[in-house]
XYZ file of C-alpha atoms in Angstrom:
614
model
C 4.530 1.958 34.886
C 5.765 1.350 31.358
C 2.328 -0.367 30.912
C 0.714 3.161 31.239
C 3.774 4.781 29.578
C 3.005 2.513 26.008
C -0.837 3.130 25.922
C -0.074 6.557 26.963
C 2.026 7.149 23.492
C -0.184 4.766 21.438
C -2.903 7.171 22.938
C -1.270 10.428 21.841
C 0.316 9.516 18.708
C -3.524 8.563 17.837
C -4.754 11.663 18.753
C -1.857 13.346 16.398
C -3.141 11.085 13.612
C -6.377 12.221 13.733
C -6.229 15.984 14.364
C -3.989 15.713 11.420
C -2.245 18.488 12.602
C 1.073 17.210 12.352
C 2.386 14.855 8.823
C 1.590 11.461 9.740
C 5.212 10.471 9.135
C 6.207 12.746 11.447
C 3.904 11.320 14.169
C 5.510 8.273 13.727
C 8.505 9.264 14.156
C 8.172 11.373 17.058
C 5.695 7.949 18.613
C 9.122 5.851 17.925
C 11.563 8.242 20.091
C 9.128 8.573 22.674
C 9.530 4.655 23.494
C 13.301 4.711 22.981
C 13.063 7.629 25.575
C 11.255 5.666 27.761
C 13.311 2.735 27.681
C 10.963 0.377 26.493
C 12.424 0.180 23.068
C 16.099 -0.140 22.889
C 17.240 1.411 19.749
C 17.839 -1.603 17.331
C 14.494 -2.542 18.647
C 13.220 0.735 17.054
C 14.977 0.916 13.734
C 14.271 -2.725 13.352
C 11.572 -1.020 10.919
C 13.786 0.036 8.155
C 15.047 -3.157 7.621
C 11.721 -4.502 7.246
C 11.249 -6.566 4.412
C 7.772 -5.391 3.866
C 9.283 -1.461 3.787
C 11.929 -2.639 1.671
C 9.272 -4.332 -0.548
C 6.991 -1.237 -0.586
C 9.987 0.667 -2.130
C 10.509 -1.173 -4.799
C 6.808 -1.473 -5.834
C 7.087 2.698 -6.288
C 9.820 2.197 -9.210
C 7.711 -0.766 -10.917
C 4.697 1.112 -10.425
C 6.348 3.786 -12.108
C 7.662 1.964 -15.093
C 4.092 0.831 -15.459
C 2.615 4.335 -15.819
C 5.783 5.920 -17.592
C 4.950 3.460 -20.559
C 1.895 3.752 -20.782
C 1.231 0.540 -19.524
C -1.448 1.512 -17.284
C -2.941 4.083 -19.616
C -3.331 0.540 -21.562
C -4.888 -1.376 -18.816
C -7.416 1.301 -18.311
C -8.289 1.730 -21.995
C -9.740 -2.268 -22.030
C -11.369 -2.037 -18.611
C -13.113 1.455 -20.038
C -13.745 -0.449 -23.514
C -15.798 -3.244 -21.319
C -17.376 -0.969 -18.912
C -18.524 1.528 -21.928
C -19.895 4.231 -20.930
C -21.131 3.398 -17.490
C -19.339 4.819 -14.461
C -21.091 2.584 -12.230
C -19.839 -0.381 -14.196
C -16.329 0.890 -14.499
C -16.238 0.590 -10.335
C -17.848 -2.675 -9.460
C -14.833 -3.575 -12.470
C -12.095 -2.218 -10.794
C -12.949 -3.406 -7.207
C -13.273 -7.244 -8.509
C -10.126 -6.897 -10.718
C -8.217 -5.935 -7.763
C -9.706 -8.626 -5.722
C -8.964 -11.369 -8.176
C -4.993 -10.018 -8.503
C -4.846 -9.749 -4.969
C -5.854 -13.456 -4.335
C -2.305 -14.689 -5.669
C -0.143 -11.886 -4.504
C 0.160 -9.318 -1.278
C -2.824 -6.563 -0.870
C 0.749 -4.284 -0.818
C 1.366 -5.558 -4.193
C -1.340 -5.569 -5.762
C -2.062 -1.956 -4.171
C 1.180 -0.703 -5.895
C 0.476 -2.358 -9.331
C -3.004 -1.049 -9.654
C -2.331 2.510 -7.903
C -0.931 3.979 -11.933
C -4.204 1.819 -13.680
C -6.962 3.454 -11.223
C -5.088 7.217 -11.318
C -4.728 6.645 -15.150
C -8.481 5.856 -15.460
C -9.855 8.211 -13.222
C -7.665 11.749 -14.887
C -8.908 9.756 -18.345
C -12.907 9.813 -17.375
C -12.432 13.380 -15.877
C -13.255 12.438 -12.031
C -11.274 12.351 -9.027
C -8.665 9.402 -8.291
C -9.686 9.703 -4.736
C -12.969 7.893 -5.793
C -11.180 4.772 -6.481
C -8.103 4.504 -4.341
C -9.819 3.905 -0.580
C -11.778 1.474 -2.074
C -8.688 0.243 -4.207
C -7.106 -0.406 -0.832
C -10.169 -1.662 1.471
C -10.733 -4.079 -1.602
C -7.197 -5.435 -1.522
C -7.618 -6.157 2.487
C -10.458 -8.316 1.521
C -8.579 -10.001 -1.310
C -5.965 -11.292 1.284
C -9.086 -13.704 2.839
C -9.326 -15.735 -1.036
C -6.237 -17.644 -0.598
C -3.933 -18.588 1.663
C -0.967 -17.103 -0.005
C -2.843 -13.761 -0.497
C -2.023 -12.631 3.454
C 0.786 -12.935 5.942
C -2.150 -13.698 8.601
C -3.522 -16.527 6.639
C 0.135 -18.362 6.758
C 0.754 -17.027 10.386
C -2.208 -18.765 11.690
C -1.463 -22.115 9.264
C 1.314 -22.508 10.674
C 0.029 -22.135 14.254
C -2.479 -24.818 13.863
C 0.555 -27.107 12.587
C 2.423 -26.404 15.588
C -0.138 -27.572 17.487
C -0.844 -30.856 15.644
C -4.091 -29.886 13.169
C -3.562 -30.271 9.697
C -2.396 -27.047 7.878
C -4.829 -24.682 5.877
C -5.301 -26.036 2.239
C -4.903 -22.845 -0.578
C -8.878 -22.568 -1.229
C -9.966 -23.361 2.542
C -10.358 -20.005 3.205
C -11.516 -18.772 -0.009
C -15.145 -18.718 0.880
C -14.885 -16.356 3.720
C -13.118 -14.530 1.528
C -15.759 -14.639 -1.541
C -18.533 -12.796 1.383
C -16.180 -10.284 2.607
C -15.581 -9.011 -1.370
C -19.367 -9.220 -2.139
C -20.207 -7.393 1.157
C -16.869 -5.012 0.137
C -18.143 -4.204 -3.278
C -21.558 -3.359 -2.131
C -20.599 -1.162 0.558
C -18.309 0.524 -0.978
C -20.520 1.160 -4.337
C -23.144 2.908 -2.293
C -20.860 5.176 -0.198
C -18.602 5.675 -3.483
C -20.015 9.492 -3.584
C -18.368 10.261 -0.084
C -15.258 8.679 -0.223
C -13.703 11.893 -2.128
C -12.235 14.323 0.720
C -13.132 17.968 0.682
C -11.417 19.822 -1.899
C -10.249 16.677 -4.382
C -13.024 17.229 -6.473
C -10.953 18.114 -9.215
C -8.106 16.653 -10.173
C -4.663 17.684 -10.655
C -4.834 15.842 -13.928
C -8.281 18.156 -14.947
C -6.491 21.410 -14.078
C -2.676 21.003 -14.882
C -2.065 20.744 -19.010
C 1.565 19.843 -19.411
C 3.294 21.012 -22.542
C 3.176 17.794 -25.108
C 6.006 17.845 -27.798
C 3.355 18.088 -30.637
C 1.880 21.154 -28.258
C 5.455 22.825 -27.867
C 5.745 22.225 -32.298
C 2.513 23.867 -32.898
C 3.209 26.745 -30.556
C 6.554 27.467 -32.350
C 5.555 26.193 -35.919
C 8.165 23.870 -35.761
C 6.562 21.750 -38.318
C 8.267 21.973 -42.115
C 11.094 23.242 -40.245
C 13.251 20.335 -39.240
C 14.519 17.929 -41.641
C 17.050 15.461 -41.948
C 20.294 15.012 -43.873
C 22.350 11.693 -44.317
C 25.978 11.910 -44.241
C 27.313 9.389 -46.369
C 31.080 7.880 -46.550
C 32.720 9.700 -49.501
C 31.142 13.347 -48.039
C 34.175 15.823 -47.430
C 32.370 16.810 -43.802
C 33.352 13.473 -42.561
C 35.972 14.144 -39.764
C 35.227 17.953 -39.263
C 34.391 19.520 -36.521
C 30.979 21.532 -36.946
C 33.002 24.573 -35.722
C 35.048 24.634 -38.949
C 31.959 24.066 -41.265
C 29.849 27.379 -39.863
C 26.692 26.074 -41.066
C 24.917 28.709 -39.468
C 25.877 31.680 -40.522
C 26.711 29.934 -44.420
C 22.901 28.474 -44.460
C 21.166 29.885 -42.002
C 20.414 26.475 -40.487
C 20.534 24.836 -37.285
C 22.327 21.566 -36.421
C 20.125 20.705 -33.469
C 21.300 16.316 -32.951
C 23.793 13.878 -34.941
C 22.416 9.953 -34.832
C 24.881 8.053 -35.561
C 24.822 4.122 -35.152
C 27.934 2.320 -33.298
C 29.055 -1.363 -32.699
C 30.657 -0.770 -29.460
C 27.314 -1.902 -27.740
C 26.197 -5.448 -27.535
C 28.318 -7.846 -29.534
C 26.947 -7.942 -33.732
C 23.940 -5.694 -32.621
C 24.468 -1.991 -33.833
C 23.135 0.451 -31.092
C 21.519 4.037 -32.050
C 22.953 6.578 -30.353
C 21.772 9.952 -30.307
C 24.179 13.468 -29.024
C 23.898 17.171 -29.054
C 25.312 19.161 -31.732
C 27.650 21.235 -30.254
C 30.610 23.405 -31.785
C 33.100 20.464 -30.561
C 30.982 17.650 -32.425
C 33.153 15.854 -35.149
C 30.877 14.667 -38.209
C 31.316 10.452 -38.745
C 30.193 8.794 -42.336
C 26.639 7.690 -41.737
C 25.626 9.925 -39.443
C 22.121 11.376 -39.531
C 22.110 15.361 -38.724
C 18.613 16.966 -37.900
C 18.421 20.626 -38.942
C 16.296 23.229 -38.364
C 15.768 25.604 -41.256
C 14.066 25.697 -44.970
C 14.530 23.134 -46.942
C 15.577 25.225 -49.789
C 18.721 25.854 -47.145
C 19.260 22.514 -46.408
C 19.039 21.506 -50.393
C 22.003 24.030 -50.338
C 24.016 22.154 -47.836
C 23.371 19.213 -49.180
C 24.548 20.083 -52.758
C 27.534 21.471 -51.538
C 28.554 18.617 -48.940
C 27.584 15.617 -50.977
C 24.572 14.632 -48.424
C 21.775 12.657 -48.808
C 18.661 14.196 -48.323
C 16.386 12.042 -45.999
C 12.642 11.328 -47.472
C 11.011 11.206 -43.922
C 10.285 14.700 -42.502
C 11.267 15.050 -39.378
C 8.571 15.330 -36.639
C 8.770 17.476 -33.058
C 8.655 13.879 -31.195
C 12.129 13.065 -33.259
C 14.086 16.004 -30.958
C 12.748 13.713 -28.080
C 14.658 10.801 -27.037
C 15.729 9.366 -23.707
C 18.907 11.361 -23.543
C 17.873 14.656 -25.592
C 14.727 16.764 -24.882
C 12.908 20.034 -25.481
C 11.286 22.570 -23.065
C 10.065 26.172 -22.786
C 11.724 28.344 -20.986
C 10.219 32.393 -19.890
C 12.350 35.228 -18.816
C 12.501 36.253 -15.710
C 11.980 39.990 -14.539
C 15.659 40.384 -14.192
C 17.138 38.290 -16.156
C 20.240 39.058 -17.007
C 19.660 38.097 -20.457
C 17.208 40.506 -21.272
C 18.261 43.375 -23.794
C 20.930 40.702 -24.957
C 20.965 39.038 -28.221
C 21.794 35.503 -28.758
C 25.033 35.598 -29.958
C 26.467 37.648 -27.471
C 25.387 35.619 -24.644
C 26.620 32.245 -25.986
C 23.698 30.193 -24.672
C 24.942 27.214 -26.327
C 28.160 27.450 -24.634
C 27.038 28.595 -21.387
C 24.465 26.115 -20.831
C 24.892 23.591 -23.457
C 21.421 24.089 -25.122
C 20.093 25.541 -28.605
C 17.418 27.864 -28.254
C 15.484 26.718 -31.661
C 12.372 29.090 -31.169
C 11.053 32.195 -29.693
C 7.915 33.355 -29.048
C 6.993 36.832 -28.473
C 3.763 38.003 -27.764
C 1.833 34.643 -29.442
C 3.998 35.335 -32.598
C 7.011 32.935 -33.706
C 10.395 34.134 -34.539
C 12.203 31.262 -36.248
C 14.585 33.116 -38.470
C 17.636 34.730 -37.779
C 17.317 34.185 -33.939
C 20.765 34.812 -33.493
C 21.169 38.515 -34.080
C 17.382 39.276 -32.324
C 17.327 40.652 -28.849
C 15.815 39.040 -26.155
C 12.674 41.043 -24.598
C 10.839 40.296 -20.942
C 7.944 38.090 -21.545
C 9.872 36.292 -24.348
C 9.526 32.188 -23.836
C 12.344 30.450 -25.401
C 12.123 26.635 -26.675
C 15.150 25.475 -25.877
C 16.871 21.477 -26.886
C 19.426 19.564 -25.393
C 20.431 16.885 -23.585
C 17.715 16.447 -20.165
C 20.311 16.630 -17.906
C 21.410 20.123 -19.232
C 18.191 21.323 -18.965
C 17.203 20.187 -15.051
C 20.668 21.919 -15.138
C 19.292 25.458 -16.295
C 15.900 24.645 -13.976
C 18.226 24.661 -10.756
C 21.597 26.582 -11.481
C 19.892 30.256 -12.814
C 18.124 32.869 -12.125
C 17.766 34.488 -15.612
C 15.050 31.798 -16.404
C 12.305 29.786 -15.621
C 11.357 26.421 -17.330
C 7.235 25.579 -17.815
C 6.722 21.681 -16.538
C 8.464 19.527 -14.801
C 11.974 18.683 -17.451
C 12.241 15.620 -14.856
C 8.956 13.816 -15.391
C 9.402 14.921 -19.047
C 12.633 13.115 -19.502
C 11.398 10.279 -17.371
C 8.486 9.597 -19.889
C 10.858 10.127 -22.976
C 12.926 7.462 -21.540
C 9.783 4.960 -21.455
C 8.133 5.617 -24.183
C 7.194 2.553 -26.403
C 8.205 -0.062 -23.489
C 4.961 -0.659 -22.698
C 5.377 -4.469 -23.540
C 8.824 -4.481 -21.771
C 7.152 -3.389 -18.978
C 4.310 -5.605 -18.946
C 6.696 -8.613 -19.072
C 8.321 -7.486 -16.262
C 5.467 -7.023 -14.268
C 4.158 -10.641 -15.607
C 7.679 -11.992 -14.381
C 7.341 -10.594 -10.583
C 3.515 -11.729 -10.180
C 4.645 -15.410 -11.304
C 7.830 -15.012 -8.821
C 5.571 -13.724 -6.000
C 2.543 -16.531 -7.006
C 5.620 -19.636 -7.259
C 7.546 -18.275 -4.215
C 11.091 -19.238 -5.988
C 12.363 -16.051 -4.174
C 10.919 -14.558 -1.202
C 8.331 -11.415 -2.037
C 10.860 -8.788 -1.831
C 13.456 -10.186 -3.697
C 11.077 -10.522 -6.437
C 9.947 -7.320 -6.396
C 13.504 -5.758 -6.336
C 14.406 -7.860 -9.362
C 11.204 -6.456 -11.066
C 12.211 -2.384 -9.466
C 15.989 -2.999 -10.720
C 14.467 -4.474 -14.454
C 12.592 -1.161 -14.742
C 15.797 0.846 -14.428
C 17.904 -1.096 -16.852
C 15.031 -1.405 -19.296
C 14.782 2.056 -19.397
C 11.313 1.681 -17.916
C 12.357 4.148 -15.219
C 14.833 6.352 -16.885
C 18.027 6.195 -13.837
C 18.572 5.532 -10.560
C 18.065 9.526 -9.510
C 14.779 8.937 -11.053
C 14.204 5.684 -9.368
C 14.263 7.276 -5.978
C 12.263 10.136 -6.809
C 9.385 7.738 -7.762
C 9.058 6.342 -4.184
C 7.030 7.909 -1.559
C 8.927 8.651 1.187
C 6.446 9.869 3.520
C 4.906 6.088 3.475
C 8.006 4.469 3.208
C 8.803 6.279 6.894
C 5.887 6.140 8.225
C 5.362 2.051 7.688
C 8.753 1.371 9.255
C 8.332 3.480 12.280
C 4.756 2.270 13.030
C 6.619 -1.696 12.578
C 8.613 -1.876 16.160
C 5.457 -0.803 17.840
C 4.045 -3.900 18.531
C 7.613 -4.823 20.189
C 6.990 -2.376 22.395
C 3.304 -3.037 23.857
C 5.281 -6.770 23.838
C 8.022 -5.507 26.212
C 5.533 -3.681 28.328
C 3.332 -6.700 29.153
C 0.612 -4.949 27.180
C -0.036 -7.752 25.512
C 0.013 -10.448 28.061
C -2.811 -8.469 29.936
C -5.228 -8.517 27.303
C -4.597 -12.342 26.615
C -5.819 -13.039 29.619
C -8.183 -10.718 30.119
C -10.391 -11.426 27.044
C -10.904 -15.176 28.640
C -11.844 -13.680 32.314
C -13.860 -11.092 30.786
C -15.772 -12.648 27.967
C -15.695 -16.575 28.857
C -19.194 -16.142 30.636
C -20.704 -15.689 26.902
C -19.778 -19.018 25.590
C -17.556 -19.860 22.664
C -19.486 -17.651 20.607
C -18.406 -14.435 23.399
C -15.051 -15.368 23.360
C -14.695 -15.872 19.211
C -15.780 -12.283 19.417
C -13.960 -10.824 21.844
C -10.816 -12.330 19.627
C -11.996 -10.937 16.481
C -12.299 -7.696 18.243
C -9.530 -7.226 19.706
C -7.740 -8.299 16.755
C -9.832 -5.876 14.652
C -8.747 -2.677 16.766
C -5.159 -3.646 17.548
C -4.799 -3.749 13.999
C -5.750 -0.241 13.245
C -2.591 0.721 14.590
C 0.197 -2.048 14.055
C 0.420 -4.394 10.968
C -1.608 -6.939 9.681
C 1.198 -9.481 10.173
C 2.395 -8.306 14.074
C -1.070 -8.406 14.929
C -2.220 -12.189 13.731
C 1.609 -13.316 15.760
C 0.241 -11.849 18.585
C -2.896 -12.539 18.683
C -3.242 -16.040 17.135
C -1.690 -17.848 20.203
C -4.080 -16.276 22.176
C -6.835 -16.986 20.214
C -5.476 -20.885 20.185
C -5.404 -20.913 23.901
C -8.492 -19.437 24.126
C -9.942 -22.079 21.803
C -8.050 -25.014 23.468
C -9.297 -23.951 27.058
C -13.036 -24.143 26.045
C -12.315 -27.215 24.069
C -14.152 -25.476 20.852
C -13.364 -25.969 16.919
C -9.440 -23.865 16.599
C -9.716 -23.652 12.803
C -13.157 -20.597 13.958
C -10.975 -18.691 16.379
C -7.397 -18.445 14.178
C -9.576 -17.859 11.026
C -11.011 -14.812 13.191
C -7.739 -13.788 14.362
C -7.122 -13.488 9.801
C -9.886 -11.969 9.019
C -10.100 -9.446 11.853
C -5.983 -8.645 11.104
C -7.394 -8.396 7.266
C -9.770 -5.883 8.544
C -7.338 -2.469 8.548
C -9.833 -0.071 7.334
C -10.467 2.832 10.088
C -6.435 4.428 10.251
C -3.938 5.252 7.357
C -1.986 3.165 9.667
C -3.899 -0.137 9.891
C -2.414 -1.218 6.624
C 0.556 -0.177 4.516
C -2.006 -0.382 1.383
C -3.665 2.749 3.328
C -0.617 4.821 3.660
C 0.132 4.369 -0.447
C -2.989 5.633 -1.112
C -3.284 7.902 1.808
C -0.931 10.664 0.148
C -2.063 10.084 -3.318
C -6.004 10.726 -2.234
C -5.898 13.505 -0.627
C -7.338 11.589 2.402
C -7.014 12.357 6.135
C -7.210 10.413 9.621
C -10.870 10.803 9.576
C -11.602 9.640 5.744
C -10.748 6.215 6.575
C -12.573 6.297 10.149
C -15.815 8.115 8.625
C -15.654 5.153 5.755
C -13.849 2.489 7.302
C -15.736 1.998 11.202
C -18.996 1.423 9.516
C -18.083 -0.932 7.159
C -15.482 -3.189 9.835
C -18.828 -3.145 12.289
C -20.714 -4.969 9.450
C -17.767 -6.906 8.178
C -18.152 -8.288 12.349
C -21.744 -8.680 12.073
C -21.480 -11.068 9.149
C -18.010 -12.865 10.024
C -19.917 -13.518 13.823
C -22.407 -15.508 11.419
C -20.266 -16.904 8.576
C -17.339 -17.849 10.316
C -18.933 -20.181 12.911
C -21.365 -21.802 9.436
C -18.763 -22.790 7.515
C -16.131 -23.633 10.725
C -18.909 -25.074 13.459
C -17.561 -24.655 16.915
């Protein structure tokens, strides 16, 4: 009964995947109470998932995967792969298929799914074409790259291991590597002919080809920022040192704007002065040294200098100089009934009421820069508005008088990262060599690497951090995980083990290798790569024992049919990253992935037996 019960769920919840009716992470989830229901998963046996290394893993590879974008890091890595493919699409794709499998040959297809995922999206919104071009083949490529070395896959060790257990020598690191060198060439091939319909309906266009965020230099242009902020150095023996900016009334003496102090501060690390930047707000006490930015004429701010004894600052200041990790700028419209229509400046206290300076208006395409403070504010009026990035996400949630253009978030987030590009690199550099040496086990190296990112200021906090992950992947790996407990429990697996000897052993060792391969192949559409070579390889060692045949052929079938997770988003947790990010649905990767495993069989069934005779 709970025999029928388990393929009756693993029957339905493939149905659900592929009438992609329902999210896919909800499948899963609603596939993983089912069994509990049933009683053939107890309930640590179902949330065994979320513990998973490989979940925990996948995680972190969303923050460094993020750091790498944020700095421009990727946007890097594409520019030399474009520079060497020139101006040949074709090129730039055969590239980018044997890149990935030559980085995933010393580290996990997850891995090296995650660290190319920003690169590929990067490249793609760069050349004007669709990301979903690149990333099912970015994914079916890294499957294959897990067959080039033994480290590369979880199978490849799983069944090393086995044939250790059973007194053969263990799997040397290149022994594999030609099986793996025919399943690339046959990969890149394939995929390079049907590259023209791997893009779903409807991702023809990118979001990167339609969406044109707001730069900084944009936002200065629009509000003719430029000649219009400058700096002012106060130095020790000025008489503003130790004011409050209250008491000095700079606006309304020189109609100028104190928009951020810099000031520089040894309480940081120990002999290393650290730059710190803050709003100017009515509260803000003046310190010798500091560096105030202004917003005015510079005939003004000669004025204030004179009188204060400050040092005029040769550099002008540029719109990227409001920008900083803590401080940012955005444009802000007025809402239909905003309250703060009719209402001028002043009155409304916008600095005090949401801790912001509004340091530009612009009404109807023209730019109102002086004497914002006494003009009224009009529908249809977008404000610039600077502060600190948290005071701004602040305005984007908490009212209803306005609504900001962009996303402040992702804004602040690349602020935070900009020119760590090399910080980030070296990070990324330290977790492949952790993952290649094995000092620390995968995950450990990859949350030292996700955890880097944050303090580095690759990834800007930890609120940010956790917005960078996918969630809908990151549930839907761990609740696919306990599945293959439960076709365990349910003798599911027991009856095909010895079924595929009764059934096929009349067609010779040949038959039987396979009917293994096979049965690997489609168990592994729907349960990882790693459950399915544990389950599968003692069978397949059996099998191979009982006809007295070569067991090196039948476990290396049992890895490269695990390897072969092309036909489900679920088959692999490389196709769930990319599964969101494309666009794709369930029938994508079966309309693209079912041809190419049925020639992937047709040439293992020749190679594998050639190089491993039976």
């Amino acid at each position: 009964m709970e025999l029928l019960v388990t393929f009756g769920i693993l029957g339905t919840t493939v149905i659900l995947f592929m009438t992609n009716r329902l999210r896919a992470d909800l499948v899963a989830v609603l596939a993983l109470l089912a069994f509990v229901l049933t009683g053939i998963l107890q309930p640590a046996e179902a949330l065994v998932g979320f513990s998973n290394s490989v979940v925990i893993m996948i995680a972190g590879l969303f923050i460094v995967g993020a750091g790498i974008l944020r700095t421009g890091l990727a946007q890097m890595a594409g520019n030399v792969l474009l520079r060497y493919s020139g101006d040949s699409e074709k090129r730039l794709f055969i590239l980018l298929l044997l890149i990935v499998a030559f980085v995933g040959a010393f580290m996990s297809n997850t891995g090296t799914v995650a660290l190319m995922m920003p690169i590929v999206v990067s490249i793609a919104i760069g050349i004007g074409s669709s990301p979903s071009k690149y990333l099912l083949p970015l994914s079916y490529m890294a499957s294959f790259s897990g067959l080039l070395t033994l480290i590369a896959s979880p199978p490849n060790l799983i069944v090393s291991q086995l044939l250790v257990d059973n007194g053969f020598d263990k799997l040397s690191f290149f022994q594999i590597t030609p099986i793996g060198i025919i399943g690339v060439a046959v990969g890149v091939v394939y995929l390079f002919l049907m590259r023209h319909r791997i893009v779903p309906k409807g991702m023809r266009k990118t979001k990167g080809q339609t969406s044109h965020p707001l730069s900084t230099k944009q936002l200065a242009k629009d509000y003719s920022l430029s000649g219009n902020l400058l700096q002012v150095k106060v130095p020790e023996d000025s008489w503003m040192v130790g004011q409050r900016l209250s008491q000095l009334k700079i606006p309304a003496r020189f109609q100028l704007c104190v928009l951020k102090i810099e000031r520089k501060s040894m309480e940081g690390i120990k002999f290393l002065p650290m730059t710190f930047q803050e709003m100017a707000g009515p509260n803000s006490i003046i310190e010798a040294n500091d560096i105030l930015y202004l917003q005015g004429s510079a005939k003004n701010v000669e004025d204030l200098a004179n009188e204060y004894g400050l040092l005029s600052v040769e550099q002008q200041s540029e719109a990227e100089d409001l920008v900083s990790k803590e401080l940012g700028v955005a444009e802000v419209l007025l809402t239909p009934h905003s309250r703060l229509i009719n209402q001028d400046i002043r009155s409304i206290r916008f600095r005090e009421t949401y801790n912001l300076n509004i340091i530009g208006i612009n009404r109807q395409g023209k730019q109102v820069l002086k004497d914002m403070s006494k003009k009224q504010l009009r529908f249809g009026d977008a404000l610039l508005v600077q502060g600190s990035w948290d005071s701004i996400e602040l305005l984007a949630s908490e009212t209803k008088d306005v609504v900001i253009v962009g996303q402040p978030k992702e804004h602040a987030g690349l602020a935070s990262a900009n020119g760590k590009a090399l910080t980030a690199g070296i990070i990324m550099a330290l977790m492949v060599g952790l993952m290649i040496s094995e000092v620390f086990p995968a995950v450990i190296s990859v949350l030292i690497a996700a955890v880097l990112m944050i303090l580095t200021g690759c990834v800007r906090n930890m609120d940010d951090a956790y917005g960078q992950i996918n969630w809908e992947s990151i549930i839907l790996i761990a609740a696919m995980l306990p599945m293959a407990t439960a076709l365990e429990n349910s003798g599911g697996m027991e009856l095909l083990s010895q079924g595929i000897i009764q059934v096929l052993g009349g067609f010779g060792a040949i038959g039987v290798l396979g009917g293994v391969y096979l049965l690997t192949m489609i168990f592994g559409q729907f349960i990882s790569n790693t459950a399915t070579a544990v389950l599968f390889a003692p069978i397949a060692m059996s099998a191979a024992l009982t006809l007295d045949v070569n067991p090196y052929a039948f476990l290396l079938a049992v890895a490269v049919g695990a390897s072969m997770s092309f036909a489900t988003p679920v088959a692999s947790p490389t196709n769930a990253l990319v599964m969101t990010a494309g666009g794709y649905s369930f029938k994508d990767f079966a309309k693209i992935g079912i041809p190419l495993q049925l020639i992937m069989f047709v040439v293992m069934m020749i190679a594998i037996p050639l190089l491993f005779p039976l």
